[in-house]
PDB file of N, CA, C and O in Angstrom:
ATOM      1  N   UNK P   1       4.940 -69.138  42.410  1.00  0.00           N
ATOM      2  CA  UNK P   1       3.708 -69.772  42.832  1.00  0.00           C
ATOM      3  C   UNK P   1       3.679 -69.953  44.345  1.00  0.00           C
ATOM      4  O   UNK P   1       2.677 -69.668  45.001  1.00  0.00           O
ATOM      5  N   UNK P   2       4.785 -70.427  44.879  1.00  0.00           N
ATOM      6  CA  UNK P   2       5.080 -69.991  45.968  1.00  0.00           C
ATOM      7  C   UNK P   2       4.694 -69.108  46.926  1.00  0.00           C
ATOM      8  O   UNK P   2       4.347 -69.372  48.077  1.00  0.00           O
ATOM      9  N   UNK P   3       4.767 -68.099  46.422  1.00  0.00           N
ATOM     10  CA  UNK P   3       4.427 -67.113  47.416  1.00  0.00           C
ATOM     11  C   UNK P   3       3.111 -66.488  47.072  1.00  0.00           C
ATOM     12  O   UNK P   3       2.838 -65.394  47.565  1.00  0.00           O
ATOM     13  N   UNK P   4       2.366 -67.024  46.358  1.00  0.00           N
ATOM     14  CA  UNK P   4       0.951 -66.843  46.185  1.00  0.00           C
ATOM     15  C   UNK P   4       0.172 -67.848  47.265  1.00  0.00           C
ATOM     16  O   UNK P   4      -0.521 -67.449  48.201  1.00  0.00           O
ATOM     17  N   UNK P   5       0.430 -69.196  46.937  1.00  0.00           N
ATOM     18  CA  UNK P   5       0.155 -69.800  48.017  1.00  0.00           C
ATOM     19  C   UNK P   5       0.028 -69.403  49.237  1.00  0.00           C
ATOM     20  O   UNK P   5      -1.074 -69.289  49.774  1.00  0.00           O
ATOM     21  N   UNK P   6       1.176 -69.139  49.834  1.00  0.00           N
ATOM     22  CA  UNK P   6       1.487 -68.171  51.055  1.00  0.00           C
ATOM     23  C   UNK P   6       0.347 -67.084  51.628  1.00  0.00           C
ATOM     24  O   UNK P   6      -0.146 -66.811  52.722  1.00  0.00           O
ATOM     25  N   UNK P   7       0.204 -66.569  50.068  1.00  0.00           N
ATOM     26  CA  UNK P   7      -0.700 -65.566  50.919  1.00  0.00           C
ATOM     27  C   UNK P   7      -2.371 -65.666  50.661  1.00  0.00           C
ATOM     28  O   UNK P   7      -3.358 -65.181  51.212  1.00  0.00           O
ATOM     29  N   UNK P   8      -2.184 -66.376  49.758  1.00  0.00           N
ATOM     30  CA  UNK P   8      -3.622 -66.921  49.607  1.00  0.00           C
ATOM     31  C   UNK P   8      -4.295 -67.661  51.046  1.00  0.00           C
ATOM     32  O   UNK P   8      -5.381 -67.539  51.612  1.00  0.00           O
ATOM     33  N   UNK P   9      -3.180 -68.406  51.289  1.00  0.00           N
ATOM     34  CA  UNK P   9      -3.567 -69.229  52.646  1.00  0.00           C
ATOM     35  C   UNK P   9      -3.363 -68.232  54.148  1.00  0.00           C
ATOM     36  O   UNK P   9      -3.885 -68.351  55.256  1.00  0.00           O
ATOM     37  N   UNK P  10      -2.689 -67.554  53.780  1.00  0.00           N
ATOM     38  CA  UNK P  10      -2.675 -66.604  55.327  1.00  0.00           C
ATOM     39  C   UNK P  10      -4.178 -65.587  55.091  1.00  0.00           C
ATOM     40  O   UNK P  10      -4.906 -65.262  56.029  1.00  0.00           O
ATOM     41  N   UNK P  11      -4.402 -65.226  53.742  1.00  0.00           N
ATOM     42  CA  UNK P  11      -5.858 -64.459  54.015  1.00  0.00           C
ATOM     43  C   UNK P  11      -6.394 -65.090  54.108  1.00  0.00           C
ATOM     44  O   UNK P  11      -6.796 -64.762  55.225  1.00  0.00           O
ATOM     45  N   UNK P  12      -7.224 -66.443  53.764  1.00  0.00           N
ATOM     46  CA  UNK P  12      -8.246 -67.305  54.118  1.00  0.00           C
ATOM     47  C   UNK P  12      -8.157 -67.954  55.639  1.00  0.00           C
ATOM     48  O   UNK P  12      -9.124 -68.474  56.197  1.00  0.00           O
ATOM     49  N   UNK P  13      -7.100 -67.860  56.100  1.00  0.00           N
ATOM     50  CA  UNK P  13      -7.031 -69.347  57.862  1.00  0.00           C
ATOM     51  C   UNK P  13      -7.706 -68.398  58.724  1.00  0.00           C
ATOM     52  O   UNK P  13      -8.203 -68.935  59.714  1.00  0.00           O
ATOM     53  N   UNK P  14      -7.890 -66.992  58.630  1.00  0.00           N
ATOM     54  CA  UNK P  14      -8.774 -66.554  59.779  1.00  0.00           C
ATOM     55  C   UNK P  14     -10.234 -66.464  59.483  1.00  0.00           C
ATOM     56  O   UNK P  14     -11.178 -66.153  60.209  1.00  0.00           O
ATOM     57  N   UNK P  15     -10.176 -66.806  58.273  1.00  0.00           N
ATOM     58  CA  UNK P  15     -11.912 -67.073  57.691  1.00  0.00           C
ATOM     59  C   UNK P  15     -11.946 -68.494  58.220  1.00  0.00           C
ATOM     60  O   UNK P  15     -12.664 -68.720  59.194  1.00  0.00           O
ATOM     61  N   UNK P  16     -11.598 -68.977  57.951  1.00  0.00           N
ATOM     62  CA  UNK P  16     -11.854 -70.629  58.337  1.00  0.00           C
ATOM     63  C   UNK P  16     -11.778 -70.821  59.742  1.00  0.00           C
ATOM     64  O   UNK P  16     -12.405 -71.693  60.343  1.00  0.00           O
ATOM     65  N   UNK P  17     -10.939 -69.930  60.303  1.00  0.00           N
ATOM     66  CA  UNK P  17     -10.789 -69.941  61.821  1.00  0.00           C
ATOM     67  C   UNK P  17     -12.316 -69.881  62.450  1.00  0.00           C
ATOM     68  O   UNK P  17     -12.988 -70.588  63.202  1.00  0.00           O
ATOM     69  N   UNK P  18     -12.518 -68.448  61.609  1.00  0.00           N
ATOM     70  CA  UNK P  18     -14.213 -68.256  62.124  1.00  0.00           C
ATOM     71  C   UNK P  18     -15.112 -69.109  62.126  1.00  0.00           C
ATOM     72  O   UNK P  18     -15.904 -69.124  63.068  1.00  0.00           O
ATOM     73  N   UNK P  19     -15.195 -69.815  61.325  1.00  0.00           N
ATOM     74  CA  UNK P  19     -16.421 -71.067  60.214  1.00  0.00           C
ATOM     75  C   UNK P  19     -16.166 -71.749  61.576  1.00  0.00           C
ATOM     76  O   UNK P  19     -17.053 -72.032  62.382  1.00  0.00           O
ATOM     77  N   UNK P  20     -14.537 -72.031  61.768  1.00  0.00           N
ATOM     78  CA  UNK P  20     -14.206 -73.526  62.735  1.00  0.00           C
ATOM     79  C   UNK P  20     -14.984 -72.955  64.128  1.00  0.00           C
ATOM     80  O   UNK P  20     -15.811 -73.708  64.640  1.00  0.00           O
ATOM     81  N   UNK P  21     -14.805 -72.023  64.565  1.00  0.00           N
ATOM     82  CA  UNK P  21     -15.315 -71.483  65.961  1.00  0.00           C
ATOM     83  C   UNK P  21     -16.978 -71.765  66.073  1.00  0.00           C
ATOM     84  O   UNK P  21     -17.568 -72.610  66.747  1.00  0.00           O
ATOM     85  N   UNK P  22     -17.352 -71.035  65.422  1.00  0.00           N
ATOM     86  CA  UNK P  22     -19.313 -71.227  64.792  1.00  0.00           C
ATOM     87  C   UNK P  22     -19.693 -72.605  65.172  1.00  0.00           C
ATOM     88  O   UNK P  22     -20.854 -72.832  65.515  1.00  0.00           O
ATOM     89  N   UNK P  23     -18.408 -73.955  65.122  1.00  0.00           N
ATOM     90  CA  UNK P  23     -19.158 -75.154  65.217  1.00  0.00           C
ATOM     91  C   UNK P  23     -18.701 -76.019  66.904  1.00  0.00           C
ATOM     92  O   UNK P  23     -18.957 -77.147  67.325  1.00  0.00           O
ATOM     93  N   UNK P  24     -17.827 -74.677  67.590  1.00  0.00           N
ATOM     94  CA  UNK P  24     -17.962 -74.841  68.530  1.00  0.00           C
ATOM     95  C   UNK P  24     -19.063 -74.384  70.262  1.00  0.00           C
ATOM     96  O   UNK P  24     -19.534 -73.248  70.326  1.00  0.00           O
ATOM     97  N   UNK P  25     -19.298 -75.320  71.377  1.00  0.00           N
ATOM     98  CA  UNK P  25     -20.188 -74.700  72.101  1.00  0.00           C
ATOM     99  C   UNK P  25     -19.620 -73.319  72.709  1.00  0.00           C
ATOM    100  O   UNK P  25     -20.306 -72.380  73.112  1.00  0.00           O
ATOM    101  N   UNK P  26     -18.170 -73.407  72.686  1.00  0.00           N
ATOM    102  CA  UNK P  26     -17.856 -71.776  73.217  1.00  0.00           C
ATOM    103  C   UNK P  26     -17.291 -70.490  72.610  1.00  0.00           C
ATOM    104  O   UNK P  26     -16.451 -69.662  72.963  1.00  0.00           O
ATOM    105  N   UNK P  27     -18.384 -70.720  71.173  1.00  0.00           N
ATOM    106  CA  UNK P  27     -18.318 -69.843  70.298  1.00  0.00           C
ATOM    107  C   UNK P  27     -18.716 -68.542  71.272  1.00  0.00           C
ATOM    108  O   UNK P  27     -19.573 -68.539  72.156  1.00  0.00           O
ATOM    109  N   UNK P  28     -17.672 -67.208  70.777  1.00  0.00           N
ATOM    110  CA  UNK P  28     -18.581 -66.049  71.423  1.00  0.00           C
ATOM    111  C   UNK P  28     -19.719 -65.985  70.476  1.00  0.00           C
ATOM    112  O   UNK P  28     -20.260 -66.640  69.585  1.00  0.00           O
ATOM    113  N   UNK P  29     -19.839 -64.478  71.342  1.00  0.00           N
ATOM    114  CA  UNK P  29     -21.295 -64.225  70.992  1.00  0.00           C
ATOM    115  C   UNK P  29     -21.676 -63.636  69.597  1.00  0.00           C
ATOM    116  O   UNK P  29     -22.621 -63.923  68.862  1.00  0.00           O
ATOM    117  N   UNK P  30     -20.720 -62.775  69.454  1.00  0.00           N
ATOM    118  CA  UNK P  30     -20.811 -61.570  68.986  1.00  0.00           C
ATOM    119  C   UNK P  30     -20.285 -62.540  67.036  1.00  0.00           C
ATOM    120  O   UNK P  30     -20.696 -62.261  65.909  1.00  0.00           O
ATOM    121  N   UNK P  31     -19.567 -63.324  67.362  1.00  0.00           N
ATOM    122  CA  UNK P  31     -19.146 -64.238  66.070  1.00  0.00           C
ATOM    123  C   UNK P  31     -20.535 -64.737  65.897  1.00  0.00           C
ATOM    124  O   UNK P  31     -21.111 -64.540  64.827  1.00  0.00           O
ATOM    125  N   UNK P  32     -21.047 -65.295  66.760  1.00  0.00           N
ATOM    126  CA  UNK P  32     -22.120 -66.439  66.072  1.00  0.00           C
ATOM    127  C   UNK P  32     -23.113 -65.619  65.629  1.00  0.00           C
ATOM    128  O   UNK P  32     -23.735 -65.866  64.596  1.00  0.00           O
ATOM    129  N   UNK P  33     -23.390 -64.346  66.540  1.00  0.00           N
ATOM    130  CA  UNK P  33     -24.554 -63.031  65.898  1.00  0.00           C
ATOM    131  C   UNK P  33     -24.281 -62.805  64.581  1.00  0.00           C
ATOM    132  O   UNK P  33     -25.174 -62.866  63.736  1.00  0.00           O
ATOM    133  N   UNK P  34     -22.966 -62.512  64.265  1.00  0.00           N
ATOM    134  CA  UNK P  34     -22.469 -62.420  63.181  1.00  0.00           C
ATOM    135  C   UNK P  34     -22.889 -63.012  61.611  1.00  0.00           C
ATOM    136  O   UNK P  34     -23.224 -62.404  60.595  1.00  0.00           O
ATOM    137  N   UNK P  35     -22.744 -64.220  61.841  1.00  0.00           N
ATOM    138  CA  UNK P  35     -23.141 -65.358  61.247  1.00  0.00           C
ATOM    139  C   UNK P  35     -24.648 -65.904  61.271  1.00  0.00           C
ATOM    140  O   UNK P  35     -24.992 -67.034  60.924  1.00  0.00           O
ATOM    141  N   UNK P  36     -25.466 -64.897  61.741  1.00  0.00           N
ATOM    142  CA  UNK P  36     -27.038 -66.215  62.433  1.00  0.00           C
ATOM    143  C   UNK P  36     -27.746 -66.004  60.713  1.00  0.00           C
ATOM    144  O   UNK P  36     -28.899 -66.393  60.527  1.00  0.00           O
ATOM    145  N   UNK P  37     -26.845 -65.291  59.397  1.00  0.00           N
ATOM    146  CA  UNK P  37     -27.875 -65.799  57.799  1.00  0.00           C
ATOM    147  C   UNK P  37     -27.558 -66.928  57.554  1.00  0.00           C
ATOM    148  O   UNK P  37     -28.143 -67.430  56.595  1.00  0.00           O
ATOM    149  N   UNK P  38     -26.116 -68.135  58.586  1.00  0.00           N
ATOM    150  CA  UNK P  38     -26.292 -69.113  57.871  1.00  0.00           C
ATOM    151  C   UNK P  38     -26.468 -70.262  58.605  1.00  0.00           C
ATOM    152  O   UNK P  38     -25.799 -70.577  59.589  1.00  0.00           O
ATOM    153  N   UNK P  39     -27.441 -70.930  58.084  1.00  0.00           N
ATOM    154  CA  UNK P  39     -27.278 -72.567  58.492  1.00  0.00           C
ATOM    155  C   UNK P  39     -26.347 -73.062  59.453  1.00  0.00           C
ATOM    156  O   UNK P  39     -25.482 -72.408  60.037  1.00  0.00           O
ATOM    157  N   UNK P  40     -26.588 -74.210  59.558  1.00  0.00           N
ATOM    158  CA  UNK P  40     -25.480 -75.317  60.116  1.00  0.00           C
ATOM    159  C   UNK P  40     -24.812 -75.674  58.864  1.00  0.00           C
ATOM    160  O   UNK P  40     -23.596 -75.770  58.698  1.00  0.00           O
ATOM    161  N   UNK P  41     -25.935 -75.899  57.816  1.00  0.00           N
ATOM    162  CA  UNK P  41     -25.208 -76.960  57.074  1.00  0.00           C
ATOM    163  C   UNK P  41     -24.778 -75.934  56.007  1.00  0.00           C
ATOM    164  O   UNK P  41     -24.310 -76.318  54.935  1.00  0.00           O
ATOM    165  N   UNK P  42     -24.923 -74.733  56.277  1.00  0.00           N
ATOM    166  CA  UNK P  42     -24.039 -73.768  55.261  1.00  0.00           C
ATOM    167  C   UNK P  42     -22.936 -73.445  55.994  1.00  0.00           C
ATOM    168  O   UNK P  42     -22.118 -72.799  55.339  1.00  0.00           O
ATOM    169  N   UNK P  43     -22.505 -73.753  57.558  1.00  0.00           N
ATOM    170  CA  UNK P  43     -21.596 -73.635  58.096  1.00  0.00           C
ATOM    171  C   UNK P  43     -20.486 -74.114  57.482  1.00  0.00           C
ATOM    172  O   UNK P  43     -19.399 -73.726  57.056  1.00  0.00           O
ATOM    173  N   UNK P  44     -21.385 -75.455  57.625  1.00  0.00           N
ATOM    174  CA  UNK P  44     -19.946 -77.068  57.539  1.00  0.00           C
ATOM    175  C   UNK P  44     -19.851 -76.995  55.887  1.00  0.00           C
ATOM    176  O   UNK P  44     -18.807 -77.213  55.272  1.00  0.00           O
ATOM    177  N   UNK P  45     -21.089 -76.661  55.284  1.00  0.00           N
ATOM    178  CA  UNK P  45     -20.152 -76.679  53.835  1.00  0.00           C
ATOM    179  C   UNK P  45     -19.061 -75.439  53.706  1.00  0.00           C
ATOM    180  O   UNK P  45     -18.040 -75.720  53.080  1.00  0.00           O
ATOM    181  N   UNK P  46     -19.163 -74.202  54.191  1.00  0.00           N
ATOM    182  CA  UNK P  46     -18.029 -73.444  53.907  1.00  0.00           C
ATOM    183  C   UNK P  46     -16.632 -74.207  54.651  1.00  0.00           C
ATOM    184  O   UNK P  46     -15.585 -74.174  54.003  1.00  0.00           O
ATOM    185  N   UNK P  47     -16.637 -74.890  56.015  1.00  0.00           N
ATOM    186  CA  UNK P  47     -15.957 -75.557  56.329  1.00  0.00           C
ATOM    187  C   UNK P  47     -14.894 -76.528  55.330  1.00  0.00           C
ATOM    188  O   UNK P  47     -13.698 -76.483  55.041  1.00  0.00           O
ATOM    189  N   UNK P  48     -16.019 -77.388  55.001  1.00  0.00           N
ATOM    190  CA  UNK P  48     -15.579 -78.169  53.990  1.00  0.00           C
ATOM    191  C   UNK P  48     -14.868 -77.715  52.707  1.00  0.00           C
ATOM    192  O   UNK P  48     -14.119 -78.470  52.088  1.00  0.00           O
ATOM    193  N   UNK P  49     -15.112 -76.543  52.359  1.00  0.00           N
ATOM    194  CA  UNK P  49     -14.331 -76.019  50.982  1.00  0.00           C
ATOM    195  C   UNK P  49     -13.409 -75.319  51.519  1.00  0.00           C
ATOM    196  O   UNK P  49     -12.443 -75.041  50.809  1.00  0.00           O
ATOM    197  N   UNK P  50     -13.444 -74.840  52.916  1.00  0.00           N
ATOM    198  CA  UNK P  50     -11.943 -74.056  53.131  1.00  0.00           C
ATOM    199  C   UNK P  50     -10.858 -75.311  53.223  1.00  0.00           C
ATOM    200  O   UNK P  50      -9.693 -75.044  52.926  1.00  0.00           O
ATOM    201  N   UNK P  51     -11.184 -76.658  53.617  1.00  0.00           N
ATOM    202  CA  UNK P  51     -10.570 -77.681  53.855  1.00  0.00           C
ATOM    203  C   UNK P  51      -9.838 -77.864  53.115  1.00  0.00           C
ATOM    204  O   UNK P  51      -8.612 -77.837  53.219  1.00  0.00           O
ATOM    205  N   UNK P  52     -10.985 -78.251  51.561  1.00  0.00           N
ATOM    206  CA  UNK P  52     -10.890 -78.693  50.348  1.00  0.00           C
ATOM    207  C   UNK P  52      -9.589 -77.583  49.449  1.00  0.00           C
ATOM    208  O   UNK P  52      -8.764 -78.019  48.647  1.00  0.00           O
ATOM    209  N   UNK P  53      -9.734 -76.104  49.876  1.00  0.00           N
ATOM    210  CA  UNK P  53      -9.049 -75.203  49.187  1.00  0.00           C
ATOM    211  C   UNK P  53      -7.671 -75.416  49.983  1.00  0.00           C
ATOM    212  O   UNK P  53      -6.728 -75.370  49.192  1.00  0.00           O
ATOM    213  N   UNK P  54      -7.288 -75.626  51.250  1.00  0.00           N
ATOM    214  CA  UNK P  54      -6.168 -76.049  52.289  1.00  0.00           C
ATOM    215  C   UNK P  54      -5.397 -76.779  51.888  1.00  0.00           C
ATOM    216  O   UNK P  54      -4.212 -76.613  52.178  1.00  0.00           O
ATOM    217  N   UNK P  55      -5.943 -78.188  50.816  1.00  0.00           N
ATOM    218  CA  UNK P  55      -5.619 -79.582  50.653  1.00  0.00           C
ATOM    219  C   UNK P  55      -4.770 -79.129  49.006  1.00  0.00           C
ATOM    220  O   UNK P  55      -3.663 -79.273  48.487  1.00  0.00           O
ATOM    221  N   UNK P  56      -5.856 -78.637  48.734  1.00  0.00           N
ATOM    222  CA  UNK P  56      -5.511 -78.471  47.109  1.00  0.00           C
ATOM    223  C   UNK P  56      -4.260 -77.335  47.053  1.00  0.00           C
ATOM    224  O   UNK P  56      -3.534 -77.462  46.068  1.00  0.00           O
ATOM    225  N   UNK P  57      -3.900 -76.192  48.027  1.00  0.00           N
ATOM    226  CA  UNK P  57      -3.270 -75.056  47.616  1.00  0.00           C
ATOM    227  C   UNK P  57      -1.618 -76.206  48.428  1.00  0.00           C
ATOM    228  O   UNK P  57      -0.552 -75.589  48.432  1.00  0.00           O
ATOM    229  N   UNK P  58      -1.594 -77.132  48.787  1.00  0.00           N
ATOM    230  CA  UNK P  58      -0.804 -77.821  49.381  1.00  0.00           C
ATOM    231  C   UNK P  58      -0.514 -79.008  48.320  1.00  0.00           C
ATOM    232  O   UNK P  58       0.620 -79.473  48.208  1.00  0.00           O
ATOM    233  N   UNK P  59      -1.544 -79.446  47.590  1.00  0.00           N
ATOM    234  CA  UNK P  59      -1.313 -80.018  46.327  1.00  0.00           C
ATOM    235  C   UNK P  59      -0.813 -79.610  45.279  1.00  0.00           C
ATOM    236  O   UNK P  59      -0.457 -80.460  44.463  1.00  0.00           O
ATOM    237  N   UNK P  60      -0.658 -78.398  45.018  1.00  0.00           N
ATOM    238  CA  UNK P  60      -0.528 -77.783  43.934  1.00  0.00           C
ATOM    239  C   UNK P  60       1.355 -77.228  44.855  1.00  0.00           C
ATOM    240  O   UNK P  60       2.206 -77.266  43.966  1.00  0.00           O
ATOM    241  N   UNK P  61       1.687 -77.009  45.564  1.00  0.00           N
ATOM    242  CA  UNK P  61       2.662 -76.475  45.932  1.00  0.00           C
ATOM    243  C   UNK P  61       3.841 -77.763  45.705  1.00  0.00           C
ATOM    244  O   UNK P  61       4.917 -77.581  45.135  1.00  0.00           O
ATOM    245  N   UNK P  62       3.417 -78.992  46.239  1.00  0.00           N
ATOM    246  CA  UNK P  62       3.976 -79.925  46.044  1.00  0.00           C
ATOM    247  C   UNK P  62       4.018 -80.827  45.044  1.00  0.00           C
ATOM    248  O   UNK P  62       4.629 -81.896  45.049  1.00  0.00           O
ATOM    249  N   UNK P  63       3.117 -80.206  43.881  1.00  0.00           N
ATOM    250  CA  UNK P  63       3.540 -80.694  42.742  1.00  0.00           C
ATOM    251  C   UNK P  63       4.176 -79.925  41.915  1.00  0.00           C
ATOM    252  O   UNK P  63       4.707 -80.412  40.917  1.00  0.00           O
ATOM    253  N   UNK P  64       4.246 -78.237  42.258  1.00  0.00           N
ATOM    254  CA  UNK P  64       5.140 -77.660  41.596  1.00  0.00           C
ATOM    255  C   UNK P  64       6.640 -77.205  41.859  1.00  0.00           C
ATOM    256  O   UNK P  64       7.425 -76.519  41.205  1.00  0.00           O
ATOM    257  N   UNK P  65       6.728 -77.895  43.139  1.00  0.00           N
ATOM    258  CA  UNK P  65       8.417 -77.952  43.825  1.00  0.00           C
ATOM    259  C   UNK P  65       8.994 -79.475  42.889  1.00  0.00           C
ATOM    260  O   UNK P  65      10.046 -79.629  42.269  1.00  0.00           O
ATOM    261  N   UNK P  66       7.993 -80.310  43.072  1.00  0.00           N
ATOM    262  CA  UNK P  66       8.280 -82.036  42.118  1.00  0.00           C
ATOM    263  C   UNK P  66       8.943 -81.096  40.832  1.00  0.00           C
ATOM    264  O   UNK P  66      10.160 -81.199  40.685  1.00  0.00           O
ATOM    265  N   UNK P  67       8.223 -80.221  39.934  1.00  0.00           N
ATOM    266  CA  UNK P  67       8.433 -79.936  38.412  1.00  0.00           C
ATOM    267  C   UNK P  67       9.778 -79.158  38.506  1.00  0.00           C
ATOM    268  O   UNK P  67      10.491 -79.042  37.510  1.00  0.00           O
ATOM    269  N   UNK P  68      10.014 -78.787  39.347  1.00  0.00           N
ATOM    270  CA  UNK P  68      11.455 -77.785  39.563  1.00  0.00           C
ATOM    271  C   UNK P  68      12.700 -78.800  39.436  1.00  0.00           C
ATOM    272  O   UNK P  68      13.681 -78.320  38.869  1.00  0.00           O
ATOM    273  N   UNK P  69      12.794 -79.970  39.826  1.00  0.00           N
ATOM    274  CA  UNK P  69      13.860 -80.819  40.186  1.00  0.00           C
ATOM    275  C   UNK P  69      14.188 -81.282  39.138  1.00  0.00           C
ATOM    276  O   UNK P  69      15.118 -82.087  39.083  1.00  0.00           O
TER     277      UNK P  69
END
């Protein structure tokens, strides 16, 4: 499980990287062009679930190292 985690979270942090940039003023250009089908508030909700998926794939890691012992 371990190493699913791992890579689950290394393909998603440069998606989230992006989302995180979008809600900054020195977003380039060419990212935010990228992005202009969504919202603000479709920004911050993808934000929010990459968070939410961050929290949980860190929950789930540390409750399945607990079941090993």
């Amino acid at each position: 499980a371990q190493a699913h985690i791992g890579k689950i979270r290394s393909y998603y942090e440069p998606v989230a990287a992006e989302f995180q940039a979008l809600t900054q003023k020195d977003c380039p250009e060419d990212l935010a062009e990228g992005y202009t089908h969504l919202s603000k508030a479709d920004i911050k909700q993808m934000i929010k679930f990459f968070d939410t998926m961050f929290s949980d794939l860190d929950a789930y890691a540390n409750n399945s190292v607990k079941l090993k012992t």
